[in-house]
PDB file of C-alpha atoms in Angstrom:
ATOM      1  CA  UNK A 199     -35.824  40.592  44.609  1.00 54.00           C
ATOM      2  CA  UNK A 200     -34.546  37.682  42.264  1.00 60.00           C
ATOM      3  CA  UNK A 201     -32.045  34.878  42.864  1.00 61.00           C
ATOM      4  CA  UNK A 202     -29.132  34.594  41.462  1.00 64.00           C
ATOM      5  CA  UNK A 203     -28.721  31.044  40.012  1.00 53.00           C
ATOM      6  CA  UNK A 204     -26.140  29.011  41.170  1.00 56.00           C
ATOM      7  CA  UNK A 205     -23.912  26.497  39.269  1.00 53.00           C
ATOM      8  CA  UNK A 206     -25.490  23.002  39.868  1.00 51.00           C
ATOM      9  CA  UNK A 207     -28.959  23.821  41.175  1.00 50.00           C
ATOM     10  CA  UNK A 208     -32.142  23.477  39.860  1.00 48.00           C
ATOM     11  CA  UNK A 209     -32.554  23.199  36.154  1.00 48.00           C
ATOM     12  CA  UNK A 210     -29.888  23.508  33.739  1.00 52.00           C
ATOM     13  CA  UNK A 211     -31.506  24.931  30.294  1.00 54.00           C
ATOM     14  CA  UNK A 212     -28.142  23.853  28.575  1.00 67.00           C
ATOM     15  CA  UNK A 213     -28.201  20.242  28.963  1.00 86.00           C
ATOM     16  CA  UNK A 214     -27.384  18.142  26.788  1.00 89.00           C
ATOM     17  CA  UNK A 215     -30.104  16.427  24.731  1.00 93.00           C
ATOM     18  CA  UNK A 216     -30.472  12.430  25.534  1.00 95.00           C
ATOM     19  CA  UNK A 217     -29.591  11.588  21.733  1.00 94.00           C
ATOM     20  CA  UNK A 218     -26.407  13.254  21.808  1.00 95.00           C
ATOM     21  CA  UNK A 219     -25.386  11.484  24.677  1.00 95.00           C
ATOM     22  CA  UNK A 220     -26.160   8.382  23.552  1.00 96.00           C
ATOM     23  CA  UNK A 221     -24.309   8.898  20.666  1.00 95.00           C
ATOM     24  CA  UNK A 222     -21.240  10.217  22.359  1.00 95.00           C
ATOM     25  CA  UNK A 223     -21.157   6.902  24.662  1.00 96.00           C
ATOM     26  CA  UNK A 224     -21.557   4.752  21.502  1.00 95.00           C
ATOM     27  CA  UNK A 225     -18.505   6.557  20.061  1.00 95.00           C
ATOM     28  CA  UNK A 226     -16.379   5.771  23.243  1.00 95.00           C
ATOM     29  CA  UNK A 227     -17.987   2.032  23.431  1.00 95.00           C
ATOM     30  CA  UNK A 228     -16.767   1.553  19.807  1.00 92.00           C
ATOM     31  CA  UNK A 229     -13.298   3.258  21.057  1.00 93.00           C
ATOM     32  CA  UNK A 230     -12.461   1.392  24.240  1.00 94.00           C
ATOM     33  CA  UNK A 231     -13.403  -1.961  22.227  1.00 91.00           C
ATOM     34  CA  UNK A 232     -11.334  -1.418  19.029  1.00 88.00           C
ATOM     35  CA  UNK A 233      -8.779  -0.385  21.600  1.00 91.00           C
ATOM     36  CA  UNK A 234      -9.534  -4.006  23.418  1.00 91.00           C
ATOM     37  CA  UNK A 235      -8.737  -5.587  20.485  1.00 86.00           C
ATOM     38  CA  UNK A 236      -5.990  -4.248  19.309  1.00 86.00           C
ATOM     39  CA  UNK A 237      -3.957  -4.688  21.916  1.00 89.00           C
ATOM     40  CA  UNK A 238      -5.007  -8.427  22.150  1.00 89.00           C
ATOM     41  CA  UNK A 239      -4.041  -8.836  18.096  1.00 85.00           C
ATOM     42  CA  UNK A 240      -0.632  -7.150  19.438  1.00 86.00           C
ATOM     43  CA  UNK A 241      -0.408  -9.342  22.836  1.00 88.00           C
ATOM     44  CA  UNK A 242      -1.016 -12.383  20.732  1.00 89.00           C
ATOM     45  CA  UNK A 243       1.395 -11.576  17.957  1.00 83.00           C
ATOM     46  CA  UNK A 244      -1.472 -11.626  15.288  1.00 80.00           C
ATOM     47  CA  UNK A 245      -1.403  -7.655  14.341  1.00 78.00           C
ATOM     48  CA  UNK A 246      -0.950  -7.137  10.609  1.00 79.00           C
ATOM     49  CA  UNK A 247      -1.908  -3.873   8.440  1.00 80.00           C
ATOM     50  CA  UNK A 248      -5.754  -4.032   9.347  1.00 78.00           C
ATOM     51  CA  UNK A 249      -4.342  -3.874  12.973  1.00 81.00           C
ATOM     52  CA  UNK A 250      -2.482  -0.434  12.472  1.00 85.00           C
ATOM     53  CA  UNK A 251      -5.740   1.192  10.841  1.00 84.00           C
ATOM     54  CA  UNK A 252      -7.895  -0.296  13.359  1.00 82.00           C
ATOM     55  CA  UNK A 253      -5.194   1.495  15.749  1.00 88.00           C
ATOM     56  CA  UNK A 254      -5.890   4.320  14.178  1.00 90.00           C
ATOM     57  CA  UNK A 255      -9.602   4.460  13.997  1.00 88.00           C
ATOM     58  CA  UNK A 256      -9.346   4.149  17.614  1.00 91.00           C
ATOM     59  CA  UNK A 257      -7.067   7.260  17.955  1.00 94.00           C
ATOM     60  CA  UNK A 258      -9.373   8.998  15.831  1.00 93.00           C
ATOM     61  CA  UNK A 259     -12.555   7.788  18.347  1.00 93.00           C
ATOM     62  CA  UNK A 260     -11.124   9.635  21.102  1.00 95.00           C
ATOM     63  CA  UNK A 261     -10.523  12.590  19.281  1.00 95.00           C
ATOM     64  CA  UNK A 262     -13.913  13.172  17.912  1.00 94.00           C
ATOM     65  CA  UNK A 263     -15.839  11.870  21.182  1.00 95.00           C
ATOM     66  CA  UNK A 264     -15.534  15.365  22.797  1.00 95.00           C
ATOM     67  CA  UNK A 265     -16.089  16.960  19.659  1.00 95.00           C
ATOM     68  CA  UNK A 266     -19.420  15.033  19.518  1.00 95.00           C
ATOM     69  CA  UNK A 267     -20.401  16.031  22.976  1.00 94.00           C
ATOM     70  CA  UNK A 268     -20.174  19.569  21.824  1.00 94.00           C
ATOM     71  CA  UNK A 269     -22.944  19.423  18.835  1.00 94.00           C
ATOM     72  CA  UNK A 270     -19.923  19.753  16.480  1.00 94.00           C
ATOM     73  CA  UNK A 271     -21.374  18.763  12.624  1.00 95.00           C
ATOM     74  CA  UNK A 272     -17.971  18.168  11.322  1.00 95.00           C
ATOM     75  CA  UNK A 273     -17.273  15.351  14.163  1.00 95.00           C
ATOM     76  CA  UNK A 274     -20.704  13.747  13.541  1.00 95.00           C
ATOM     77  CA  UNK A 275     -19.743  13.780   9.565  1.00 96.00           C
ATOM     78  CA  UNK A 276     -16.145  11.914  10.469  1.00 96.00           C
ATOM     79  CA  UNK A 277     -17.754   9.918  13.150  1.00 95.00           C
ATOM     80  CA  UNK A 278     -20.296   8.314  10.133  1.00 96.00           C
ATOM     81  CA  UNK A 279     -17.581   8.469   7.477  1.00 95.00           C
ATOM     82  CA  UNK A 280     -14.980   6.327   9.459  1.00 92.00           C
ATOM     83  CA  UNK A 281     -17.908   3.907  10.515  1.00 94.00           C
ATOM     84  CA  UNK A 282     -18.099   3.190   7.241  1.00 95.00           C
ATOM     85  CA  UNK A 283     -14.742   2.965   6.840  1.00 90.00           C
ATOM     86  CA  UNK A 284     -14.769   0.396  10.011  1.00 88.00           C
ATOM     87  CA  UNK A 285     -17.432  -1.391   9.099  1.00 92.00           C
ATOM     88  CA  UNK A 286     -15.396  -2.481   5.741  1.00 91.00           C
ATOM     89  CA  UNK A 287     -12.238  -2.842   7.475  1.00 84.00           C
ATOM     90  CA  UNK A 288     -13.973  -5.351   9.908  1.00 85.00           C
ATOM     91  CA  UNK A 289     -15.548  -7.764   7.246  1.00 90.00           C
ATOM     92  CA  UNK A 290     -12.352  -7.910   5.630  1.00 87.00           C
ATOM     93  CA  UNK A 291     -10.910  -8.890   9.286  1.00 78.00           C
ATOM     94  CA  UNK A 292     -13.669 -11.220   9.730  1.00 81.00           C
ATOM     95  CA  UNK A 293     -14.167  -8.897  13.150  1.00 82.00           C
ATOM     96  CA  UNK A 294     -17.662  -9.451  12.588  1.00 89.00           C
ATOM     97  CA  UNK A 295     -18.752  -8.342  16.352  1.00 88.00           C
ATOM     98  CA  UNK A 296     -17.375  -4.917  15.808  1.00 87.00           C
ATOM     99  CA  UNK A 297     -18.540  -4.895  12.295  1.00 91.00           C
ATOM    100  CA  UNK A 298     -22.237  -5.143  14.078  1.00 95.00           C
ATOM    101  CA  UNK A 299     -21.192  -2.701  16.729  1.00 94.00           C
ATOM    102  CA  UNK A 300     -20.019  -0.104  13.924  1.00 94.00           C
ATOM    103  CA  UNK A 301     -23.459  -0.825  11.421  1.00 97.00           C
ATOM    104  CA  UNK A 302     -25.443   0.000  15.261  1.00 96.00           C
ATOM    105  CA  UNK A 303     -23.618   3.278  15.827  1.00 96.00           C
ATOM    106  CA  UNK A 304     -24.024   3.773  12.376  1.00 96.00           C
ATOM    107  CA  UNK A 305     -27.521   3.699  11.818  1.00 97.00           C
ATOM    108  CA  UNK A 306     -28.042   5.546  15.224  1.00 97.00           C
ATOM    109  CA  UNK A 307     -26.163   8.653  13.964  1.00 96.00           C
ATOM    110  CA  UNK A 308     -27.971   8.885  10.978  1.00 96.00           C
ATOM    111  CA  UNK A 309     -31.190   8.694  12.310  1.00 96.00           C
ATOM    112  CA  UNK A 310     -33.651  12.103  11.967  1.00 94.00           C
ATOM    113  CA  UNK A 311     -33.586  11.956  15.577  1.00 95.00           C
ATOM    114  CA  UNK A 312     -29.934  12.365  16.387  1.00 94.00           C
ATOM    115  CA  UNK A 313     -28.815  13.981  13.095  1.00 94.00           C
ATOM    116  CA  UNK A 314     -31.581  16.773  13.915  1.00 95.00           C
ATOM    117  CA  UNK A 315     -29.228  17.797  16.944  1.00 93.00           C
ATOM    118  CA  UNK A 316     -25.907  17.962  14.900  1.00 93.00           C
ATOM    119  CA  UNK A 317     -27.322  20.086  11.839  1.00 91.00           C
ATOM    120  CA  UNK A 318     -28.409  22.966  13.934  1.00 88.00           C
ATOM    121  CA  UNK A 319     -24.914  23.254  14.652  1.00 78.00           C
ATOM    122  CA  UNK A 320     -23.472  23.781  11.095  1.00 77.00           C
TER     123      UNK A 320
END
């Protein structure tokens, strides 16, 4: 007679792999941070254009964090694209703290390793 396998016990064979969920909390890191700072620039009365698309990169963070969480290739190619996008949009701010932040999640997600996990999933 076999068991029926509950929900929760034992070993789950769909797990997530450790890469992805590294890469999913670097996503959220980046978000809650740009979202730190904007509302400081907007607190302190020092928001200007930069500001609004930093605003908006962070909108765009919590969008795509679930969708990288699910394996989705499309979110992993928007996730890189507006990290490059950040990273320029930082140096130009002189943000260089979350420029560094955005060249780390940056060269995590295209790493073999990690990028491996998202291409299966095209």
């Amino acid at each position: 007679m076999s068991e029926i396998p509950m929900a929760g016990s034992g070993d789950s064979t769909g797990s997530k792999p450790k890469e992805v969920i590294w890469a999913s909390w670097l996503i959220l890191l980046e978000a809650i941070t740009g979202l730190i700072v904007v509302g400081i620039e907007f607190a302190f009365d020092y928001a200007n254009d930069y500001t609004l698309l930093g605003l908006v990169l962070v909108v765009v963070a919590f969008i795509l964090y679930p969708m990288i969480l699910k394996q989705d290739y499309s979110a992993w190619l928007m996730v890189v694209i507006f990290n490059v996008i950040a990273i320029f949009l930082y140096l130009v701010g002189d943000n260089y703290p979350g420029a560094i932040l955005s060249i780390i999640v940056l060269v995590y997600l295209i790493s073999p390793n990690v990028r491996v996990h998202f291409e299966q999933n095209k």
